mmCIF file of C-alpha atoms in Angstrom:
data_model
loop_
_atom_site.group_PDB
_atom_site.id
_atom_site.type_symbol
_atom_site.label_atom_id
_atom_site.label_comp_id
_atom_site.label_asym_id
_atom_site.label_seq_id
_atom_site.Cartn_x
_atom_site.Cartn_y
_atom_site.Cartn_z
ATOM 1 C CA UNK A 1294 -7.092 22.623 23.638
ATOM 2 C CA UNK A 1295 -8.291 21.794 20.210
ATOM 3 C CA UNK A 1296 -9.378 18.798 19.145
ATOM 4 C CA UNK A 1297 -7.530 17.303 16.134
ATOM 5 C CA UNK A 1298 -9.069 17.163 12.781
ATOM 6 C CA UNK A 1299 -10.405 13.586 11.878
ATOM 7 C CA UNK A 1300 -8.241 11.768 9.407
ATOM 8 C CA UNK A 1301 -9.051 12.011 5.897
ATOM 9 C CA UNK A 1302 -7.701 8.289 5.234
ATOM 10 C CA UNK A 1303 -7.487 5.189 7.551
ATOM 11 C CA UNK A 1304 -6.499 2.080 6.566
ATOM 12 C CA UNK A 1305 -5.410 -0.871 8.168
ATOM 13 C CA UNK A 1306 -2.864 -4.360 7.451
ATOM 14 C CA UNK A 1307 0.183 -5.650 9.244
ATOM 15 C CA UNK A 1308 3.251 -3.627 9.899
ATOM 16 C CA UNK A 1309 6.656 -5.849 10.244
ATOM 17 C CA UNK A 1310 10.174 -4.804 11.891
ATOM 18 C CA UNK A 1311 12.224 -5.383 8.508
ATOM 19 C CA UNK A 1312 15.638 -6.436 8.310
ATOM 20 C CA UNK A 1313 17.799 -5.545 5.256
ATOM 21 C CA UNK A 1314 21.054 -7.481 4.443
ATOM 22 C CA UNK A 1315 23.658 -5.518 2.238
ATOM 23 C CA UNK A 1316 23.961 -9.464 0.557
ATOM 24 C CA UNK A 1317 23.393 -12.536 0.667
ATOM 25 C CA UNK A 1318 21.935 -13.925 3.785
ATOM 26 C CA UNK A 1319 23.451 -16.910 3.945
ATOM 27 C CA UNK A 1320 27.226 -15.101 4.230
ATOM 28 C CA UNK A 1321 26.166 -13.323 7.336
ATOM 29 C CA UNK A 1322 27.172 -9.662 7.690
ATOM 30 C CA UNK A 1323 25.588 -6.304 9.132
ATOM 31 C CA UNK A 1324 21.652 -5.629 8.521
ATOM 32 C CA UNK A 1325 19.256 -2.525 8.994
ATOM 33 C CA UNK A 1326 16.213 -2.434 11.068
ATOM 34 C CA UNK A 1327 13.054 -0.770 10.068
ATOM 35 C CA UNK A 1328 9.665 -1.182 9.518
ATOM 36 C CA UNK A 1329 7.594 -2.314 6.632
ATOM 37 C CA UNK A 1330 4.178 -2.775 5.306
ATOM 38 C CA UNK A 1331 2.010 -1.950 2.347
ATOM 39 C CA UNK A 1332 -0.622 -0.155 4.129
ATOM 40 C CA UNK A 1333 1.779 1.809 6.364
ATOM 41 C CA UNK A 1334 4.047 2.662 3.492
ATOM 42 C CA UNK A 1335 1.228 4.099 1.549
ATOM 43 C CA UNK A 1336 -0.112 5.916 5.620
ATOM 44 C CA UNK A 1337 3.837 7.654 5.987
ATOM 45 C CA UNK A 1338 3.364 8.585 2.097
ATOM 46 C CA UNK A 1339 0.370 10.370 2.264
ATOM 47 C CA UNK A 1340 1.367 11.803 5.523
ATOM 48 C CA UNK A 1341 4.502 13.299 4.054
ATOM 49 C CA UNK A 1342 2.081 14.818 1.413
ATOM 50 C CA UNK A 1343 0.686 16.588 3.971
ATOM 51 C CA UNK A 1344 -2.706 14.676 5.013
ATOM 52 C CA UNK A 1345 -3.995 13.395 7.754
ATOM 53 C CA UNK A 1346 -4.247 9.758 8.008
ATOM 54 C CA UNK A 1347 -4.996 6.783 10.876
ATOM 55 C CA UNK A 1348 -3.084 3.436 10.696
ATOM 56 C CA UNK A 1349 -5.220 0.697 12.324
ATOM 57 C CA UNK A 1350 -3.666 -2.804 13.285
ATOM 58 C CA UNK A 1351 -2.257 -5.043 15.664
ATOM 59 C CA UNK A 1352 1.353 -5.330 16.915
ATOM 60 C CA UNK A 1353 3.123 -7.652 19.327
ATOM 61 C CA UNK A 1354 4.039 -6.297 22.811
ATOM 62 C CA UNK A 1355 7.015 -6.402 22.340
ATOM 63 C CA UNK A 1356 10.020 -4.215 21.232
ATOM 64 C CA UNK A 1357 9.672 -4.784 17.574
ATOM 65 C CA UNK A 1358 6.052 -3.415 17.817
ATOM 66 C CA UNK A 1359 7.168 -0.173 19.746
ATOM 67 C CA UNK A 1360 9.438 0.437 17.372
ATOM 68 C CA UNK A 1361 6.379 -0.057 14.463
ATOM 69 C CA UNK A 1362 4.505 2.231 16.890
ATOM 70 C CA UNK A 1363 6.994 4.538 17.341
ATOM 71 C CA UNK A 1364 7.864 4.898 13.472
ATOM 72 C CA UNK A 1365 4.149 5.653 12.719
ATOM 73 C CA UNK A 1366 3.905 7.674 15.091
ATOM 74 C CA UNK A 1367 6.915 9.773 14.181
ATOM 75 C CA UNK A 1368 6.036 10.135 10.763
ATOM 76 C CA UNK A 1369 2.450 11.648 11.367
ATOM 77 C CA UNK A 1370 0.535 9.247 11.432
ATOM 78 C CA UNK A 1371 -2.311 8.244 13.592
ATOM 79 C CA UNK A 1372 -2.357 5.502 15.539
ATOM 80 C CA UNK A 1373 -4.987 5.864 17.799
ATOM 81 C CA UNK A 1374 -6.805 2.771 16.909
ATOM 82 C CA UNK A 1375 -3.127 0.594 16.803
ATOM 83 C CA UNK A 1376 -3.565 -2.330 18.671
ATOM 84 C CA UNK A 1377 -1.117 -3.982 21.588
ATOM 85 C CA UNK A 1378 -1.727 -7.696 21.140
ATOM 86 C CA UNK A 1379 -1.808 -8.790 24.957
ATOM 87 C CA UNK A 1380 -1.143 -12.338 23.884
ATOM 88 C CA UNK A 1381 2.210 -14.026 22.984
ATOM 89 C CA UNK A 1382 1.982 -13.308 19.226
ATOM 90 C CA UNK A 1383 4.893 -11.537 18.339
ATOM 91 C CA UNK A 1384 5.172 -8.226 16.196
ATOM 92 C CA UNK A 1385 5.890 -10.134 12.365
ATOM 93 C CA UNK A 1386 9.668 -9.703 10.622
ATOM 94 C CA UNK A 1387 10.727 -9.788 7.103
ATOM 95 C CA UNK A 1388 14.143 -10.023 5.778
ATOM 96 C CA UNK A 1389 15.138 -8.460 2.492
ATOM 97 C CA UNK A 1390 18.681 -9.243 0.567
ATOM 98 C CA UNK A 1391 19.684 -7.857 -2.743
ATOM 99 C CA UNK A 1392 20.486 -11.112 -5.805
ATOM 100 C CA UNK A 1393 20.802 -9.534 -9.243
ATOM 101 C CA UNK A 1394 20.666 -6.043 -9.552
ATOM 102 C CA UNK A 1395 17.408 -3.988 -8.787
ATOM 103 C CA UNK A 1396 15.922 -8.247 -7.918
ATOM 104 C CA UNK A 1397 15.473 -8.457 -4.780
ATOM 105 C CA UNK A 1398 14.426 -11.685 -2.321
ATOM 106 C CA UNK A 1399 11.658 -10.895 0.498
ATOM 107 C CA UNK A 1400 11.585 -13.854 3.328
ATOM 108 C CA UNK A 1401 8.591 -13.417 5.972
ATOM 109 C CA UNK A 1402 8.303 -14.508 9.604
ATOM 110 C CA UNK A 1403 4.927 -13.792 10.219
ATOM 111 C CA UNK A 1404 2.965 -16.762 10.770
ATOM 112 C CA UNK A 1405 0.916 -16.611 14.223
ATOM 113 C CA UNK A 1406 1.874 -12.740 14.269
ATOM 114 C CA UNK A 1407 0.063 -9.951 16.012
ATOM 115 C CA UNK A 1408 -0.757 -8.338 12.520
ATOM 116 C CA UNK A 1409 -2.247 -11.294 11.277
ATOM 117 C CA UNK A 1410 -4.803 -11.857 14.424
ATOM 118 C CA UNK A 1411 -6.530 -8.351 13.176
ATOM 119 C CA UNK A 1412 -10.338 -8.378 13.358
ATOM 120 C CA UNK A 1413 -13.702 -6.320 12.560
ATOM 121 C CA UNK A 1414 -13.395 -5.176 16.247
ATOM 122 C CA UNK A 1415 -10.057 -3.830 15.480
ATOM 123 C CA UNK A 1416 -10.972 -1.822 12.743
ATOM 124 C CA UNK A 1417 -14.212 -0.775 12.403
ATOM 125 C CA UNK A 1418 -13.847 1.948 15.109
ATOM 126 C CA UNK A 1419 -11.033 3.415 13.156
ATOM 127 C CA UNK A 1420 -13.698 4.253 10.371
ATOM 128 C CA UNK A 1421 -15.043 7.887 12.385
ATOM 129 C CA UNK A 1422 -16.690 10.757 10.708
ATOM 130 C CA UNK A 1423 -14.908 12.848 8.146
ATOM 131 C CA UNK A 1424 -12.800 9.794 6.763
ATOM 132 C CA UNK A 1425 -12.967 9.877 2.962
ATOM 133 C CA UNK A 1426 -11.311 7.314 2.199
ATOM 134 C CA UNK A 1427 -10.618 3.781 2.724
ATOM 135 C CA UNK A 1428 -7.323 2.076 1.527
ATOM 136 C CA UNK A 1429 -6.813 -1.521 1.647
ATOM 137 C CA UNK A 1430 -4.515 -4.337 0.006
ATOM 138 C CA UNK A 1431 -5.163 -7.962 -1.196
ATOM 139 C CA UNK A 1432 -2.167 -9.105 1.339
ATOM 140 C CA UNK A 1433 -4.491 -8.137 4.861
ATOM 141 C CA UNK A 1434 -7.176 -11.352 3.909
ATOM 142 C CA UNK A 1435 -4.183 -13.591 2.716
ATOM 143 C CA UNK A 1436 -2.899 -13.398 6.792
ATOM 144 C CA UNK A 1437 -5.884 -15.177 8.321
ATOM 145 C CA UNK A 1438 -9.543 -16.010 8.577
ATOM 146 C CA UNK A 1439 -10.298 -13.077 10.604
ATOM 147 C CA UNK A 1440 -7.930 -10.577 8.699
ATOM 148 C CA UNK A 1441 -10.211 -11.795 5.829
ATOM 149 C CA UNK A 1442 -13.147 -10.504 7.825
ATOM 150 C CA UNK A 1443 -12.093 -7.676 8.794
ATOM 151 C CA UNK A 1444 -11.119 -6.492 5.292
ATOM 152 C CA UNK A 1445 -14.546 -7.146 3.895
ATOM 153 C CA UNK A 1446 -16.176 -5.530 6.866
ATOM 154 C CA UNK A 1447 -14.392 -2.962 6.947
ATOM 155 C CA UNK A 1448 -15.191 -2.280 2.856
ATOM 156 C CA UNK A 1449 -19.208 -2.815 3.411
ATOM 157 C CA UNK A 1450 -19.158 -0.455 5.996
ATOM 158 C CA UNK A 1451 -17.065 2.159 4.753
ATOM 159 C CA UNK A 1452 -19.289 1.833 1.355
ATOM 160 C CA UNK A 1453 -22.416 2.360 3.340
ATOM 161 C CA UNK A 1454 -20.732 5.182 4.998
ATOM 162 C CA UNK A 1455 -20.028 7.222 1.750
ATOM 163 C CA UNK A 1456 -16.387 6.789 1.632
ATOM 164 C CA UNK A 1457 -14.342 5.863 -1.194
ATOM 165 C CA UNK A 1458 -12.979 2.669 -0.902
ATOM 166 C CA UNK A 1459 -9.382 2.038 -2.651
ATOM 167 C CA UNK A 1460 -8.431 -1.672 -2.977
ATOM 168 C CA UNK A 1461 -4.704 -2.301 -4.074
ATOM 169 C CA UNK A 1462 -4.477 -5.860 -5.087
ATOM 170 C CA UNK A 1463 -0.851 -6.484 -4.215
ATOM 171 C CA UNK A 1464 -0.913 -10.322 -4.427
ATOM 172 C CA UNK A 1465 1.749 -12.110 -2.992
ATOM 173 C CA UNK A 1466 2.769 -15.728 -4.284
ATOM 174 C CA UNK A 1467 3.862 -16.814 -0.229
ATOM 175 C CA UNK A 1468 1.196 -15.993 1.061
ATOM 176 C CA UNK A 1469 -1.513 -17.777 -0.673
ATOM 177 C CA UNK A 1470 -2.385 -18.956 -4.185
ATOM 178 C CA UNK A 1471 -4.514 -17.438 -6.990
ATOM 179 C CA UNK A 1472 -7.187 -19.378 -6.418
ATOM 180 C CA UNK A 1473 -7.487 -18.321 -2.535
ATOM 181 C CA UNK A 1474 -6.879 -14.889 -3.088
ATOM 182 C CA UNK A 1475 -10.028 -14.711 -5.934
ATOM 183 C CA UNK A 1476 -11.685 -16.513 -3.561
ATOM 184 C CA UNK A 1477 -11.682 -13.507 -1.273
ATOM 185 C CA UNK A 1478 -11.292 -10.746 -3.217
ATOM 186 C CA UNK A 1479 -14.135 -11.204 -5.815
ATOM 187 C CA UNK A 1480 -16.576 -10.299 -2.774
ATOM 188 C CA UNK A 1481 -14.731 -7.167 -2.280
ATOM 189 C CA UNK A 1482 -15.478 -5.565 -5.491
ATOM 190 C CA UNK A 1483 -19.140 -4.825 -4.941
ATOM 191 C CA UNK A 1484 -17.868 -2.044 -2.466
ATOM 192 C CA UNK A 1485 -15.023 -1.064 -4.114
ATOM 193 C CA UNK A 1486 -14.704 2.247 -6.020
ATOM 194 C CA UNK A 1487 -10.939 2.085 -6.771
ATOM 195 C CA UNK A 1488 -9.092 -0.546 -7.945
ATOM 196 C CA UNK A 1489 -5.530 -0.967 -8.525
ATOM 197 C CA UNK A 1490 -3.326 -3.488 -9.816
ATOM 198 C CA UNK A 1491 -0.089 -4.621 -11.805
ATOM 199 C CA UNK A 1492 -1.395 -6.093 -15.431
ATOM 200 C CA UNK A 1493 -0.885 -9.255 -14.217
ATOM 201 C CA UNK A 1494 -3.318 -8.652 -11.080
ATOM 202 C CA UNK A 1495 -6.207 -8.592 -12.867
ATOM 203 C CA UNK A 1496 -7.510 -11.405 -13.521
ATOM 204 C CA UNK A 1497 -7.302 -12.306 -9.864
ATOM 205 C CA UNK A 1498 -10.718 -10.401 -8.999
ATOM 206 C CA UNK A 1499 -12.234 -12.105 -11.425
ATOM 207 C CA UNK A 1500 -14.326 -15.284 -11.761
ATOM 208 C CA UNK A 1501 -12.383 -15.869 -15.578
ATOM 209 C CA UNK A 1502 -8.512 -16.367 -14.704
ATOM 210 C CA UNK A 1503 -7.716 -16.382 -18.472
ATOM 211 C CA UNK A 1504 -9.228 -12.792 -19.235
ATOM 212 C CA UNK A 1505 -6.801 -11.008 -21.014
ATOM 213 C CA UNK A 1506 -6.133 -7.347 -19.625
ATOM 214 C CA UNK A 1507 -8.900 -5.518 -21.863
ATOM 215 C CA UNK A 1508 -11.469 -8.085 -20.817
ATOM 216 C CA UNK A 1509 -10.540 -7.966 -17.065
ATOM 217 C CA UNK A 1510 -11.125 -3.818 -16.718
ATOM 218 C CA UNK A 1511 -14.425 -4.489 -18.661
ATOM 219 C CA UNK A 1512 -15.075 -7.135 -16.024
ATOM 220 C CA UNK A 1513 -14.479 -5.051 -13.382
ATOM 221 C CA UNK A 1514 -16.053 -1.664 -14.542
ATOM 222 C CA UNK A 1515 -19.123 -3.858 -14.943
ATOM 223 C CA UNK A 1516 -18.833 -4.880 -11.545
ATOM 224 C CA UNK A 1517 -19.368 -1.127 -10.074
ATOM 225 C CA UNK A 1518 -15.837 -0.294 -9.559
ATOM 226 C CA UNK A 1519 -15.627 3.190 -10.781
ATOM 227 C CA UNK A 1520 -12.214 3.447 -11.463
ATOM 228 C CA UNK A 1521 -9.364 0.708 -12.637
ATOM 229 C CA UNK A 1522 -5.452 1.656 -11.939
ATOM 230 C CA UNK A 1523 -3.325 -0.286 -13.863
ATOM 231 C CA UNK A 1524 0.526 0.028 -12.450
ATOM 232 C CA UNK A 1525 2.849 -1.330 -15.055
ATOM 233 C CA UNK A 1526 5.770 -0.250 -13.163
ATOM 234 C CA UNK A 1527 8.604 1.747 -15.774
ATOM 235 C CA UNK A 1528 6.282 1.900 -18.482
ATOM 236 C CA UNK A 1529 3.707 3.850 -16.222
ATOM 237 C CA UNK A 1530 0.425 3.161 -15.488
ATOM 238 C CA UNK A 1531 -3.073 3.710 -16.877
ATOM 239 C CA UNK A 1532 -6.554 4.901 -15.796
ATOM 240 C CA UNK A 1533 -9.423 3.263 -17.055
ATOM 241 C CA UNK A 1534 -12.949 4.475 -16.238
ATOM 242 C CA UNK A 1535 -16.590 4.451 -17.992
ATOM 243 C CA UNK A 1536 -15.175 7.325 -19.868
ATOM 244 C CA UNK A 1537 -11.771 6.319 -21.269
ATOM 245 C CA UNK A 1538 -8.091 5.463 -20.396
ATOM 246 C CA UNK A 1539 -5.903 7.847 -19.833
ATOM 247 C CA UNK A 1540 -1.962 6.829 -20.306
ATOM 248 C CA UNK A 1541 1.128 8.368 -18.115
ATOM 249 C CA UNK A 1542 4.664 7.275 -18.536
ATOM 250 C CA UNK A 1543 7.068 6.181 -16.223
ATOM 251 C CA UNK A 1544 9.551 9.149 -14.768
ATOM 252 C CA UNK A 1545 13.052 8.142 -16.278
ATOM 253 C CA UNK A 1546 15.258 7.178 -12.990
ATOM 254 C CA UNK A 1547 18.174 5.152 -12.308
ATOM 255 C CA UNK A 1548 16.314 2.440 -10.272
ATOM 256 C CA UNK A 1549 18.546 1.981 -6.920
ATOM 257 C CA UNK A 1550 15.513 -0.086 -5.097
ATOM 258 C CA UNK A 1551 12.043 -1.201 -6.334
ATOM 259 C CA UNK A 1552 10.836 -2.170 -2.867
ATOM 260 C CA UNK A 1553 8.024 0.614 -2.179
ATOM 261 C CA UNK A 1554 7.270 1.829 -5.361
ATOM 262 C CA UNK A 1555 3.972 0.444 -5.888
ATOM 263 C CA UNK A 1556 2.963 1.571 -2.642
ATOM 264 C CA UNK A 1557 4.227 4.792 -3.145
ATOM 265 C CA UNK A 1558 2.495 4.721 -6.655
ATOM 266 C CA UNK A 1559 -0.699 4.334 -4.494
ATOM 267 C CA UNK A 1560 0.386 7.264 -2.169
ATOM 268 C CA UNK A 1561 0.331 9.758 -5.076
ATOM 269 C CA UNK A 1562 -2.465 8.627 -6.601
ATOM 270 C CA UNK A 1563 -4.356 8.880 -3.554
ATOM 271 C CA UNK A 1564 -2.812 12.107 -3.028
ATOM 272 C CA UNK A 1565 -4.113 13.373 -6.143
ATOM 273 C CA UNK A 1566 -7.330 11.964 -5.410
ATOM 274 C CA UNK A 1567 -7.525 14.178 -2.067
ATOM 275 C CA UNK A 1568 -6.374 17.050 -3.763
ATOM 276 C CA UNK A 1569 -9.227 17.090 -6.531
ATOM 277 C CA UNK A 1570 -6.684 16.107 -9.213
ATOM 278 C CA UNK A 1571 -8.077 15.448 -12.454
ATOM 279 C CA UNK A 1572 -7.396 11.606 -13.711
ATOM 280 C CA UNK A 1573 -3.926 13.010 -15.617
ATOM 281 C CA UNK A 1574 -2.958 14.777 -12.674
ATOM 282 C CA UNK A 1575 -3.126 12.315 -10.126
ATOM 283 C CA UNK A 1576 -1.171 9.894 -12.730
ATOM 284 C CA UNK A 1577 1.656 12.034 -12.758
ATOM 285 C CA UNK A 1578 2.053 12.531 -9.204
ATOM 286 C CA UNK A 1579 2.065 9.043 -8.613
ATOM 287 C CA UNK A 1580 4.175 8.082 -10.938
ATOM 288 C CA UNK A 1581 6.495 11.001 -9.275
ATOM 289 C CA UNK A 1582 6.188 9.275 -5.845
ATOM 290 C CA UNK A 1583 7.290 6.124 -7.106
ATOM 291 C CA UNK A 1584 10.090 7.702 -9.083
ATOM 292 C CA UNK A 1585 11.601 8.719 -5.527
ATOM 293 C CA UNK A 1586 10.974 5.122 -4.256
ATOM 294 C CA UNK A 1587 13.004 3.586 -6.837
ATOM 295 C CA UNK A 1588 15.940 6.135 -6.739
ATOM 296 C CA UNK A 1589 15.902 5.651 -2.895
ATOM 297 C CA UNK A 1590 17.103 2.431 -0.452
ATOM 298 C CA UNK A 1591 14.210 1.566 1.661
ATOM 299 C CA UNK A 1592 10.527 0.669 1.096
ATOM 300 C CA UNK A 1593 8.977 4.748 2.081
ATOM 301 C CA UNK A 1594 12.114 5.984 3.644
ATOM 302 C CA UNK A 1595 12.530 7.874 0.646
ATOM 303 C CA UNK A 1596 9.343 9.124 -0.289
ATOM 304 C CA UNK A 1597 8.788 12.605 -0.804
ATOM 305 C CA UNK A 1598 7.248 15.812 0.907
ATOM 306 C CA UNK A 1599 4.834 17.896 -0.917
ATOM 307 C CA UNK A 1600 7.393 20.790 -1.155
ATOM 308 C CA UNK A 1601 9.777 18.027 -2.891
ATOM 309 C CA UNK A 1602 7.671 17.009 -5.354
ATOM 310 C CA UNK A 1603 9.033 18.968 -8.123
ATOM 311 C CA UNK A 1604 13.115 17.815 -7.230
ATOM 312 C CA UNK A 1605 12.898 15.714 -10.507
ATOM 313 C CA UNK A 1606 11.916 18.515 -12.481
ATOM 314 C CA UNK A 1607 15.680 20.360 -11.657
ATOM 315 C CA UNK A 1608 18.598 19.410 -13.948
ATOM 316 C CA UNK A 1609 21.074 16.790 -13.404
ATOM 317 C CA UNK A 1610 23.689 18.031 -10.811
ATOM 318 C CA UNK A 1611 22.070 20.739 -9.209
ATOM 319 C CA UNK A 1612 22.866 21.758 -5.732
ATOM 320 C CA UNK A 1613 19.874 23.694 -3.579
ATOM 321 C CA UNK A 1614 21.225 25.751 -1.176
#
């Protein structure tokens, strides 16, 4: 029996059952049950890209967490170092109904959850040899104390170890304010290689709030971060490192859902990264993933396999048979 190759990413955050409403909550009506999470999205997306890569985490024992489980599992993804919580803390829930368009309105139910108990214990073994690298969000330290902890030990050590360490800023407004979240992420840049963010992210990792954008990636760069991603969703994104920026429009889509598409941004980039992609490269395949986000229902349902990667490039209308 051979023994299965060690994963070339791992990362780690909270995984929700999501429920999605075809309208407004409040009028009742049918709703969808999946999964969701920022790290996991970005885990299924580079798993459908074809590498090998370890979800770490917590769920509740219950039947909202086998289902996260189950997902995960079905997708490719390792879950070796997944978590049962053998407490009461429940697997967490979200609830997403479409307002206005492509707006939508994300509720969350996961105070006291599983995913937010995570710790250094629960993560730091998922770190094994051969990893390369590391991929973590701003939203893990927002959930607790010891979420916190784990994020930043999980950064020193993987930095120690070698590995590249990706940190995707992701802030979210109901989870914590900006002063919290520079609080704790400021600490993380000294082992962080990667880091990407929206234009309005910025500032948050750094100890001015009112840098503008050009003064915030100098900020950073000085800090030792290598390389600074700058999403700015459909007008592309930019690369910024000690040699240059490098600029990659947006794929032209009809936008159907923008749930996902940062997260699958980060999956292509990633992806690239993997692959030995120069700086242009790796742009346009994430912008490619997060075309097929936004043109799909779902927050990685519709992300792509390697093979599909090149679907945008047909004309309109065609049929492969």
């Amino acid at each position: 029996m051979t023994t299965p190759a060690a994963p070339e990413v791992v990362t780690f955050g909270e995984t929700m059952a999501a429920l999605r409403a075809q309208g407004a909550l409040r009028l009742g009506g049918g709703l969808g049950l999946s999964v969701a999470g920022a790290e996991s999205n970005v885990a299924i997306g580079l798993a459908r890209l074809g590498h090998r890569v370890r979800w770490a985490g917590r769920v509740g024992a219950d039947e909202l967490g086998a289902l996260v489980l189950r997902t995960l599992r079905a997708e490719g993804v390792d879950i070796d170092h997944a978590v049962t919580d053998d407490t009461d803390r429940p697997t967490g829930l979200l609830l997403t109904e479409p307002r206005l368009g492509t707006l939508t309105r994300v509720s969350y139910y996961r105070a006291g959850s599983a995913g937010s108990a995570v710790s250094p214990a629960d993560v730091l073994p998922a770190l094994t040899p051969g990893a390369r690298i590391l991929h973590l969000t701003g939203i893990t330290p927002a959930l607790s104390p010891s979420a916190a902890e784990a994020v930043l030990a999980a950064a020193t050590t993987a930095r120690e170890a070698g590995i590249t360490v990706c940190l995707d800023v992701n802030y979210r407004s109901r989870l914590w304010s900006t002063d919290r979240a520079r609080t704790a992420l400021r600490p993380l840049l000294d082992h962080t290689d990667l880091l990407i963010a929206s234009e309005d992210e910025l500032p948050l990792v750094l100890e001015q709030p009112g840098a503008d954008e050009a003064e915030a990636v100098k900020g950073i760069l000085a800090a030792g971060v290598t390389e600074v991603v700058v999403k700015r969703g459909a007008r592309g994104a930019t690369s910024v490192t000690a040699d240059g920026a490098t600029d990659r429009a947006a794929r032209q889509v009809d936008a159907v859902d923008l749930v996902g598409a940062g997260d699958a941004f980060v999956a292509g980039y990633l992806s690239g990264l993997l692959d030995g992609a120069d700086i242009p490269a790796r742009l346009h395949r994430a912008v490619t993933t997060a075309a097929f986000a936004v043109a799909t229902r779902g927050d990685w349902e519709g992300l792509p396999t390697r093979d599909e990667l090149g679907l945008f490039d047909q004309p309109d209308g065609t049929t492969i048979r």
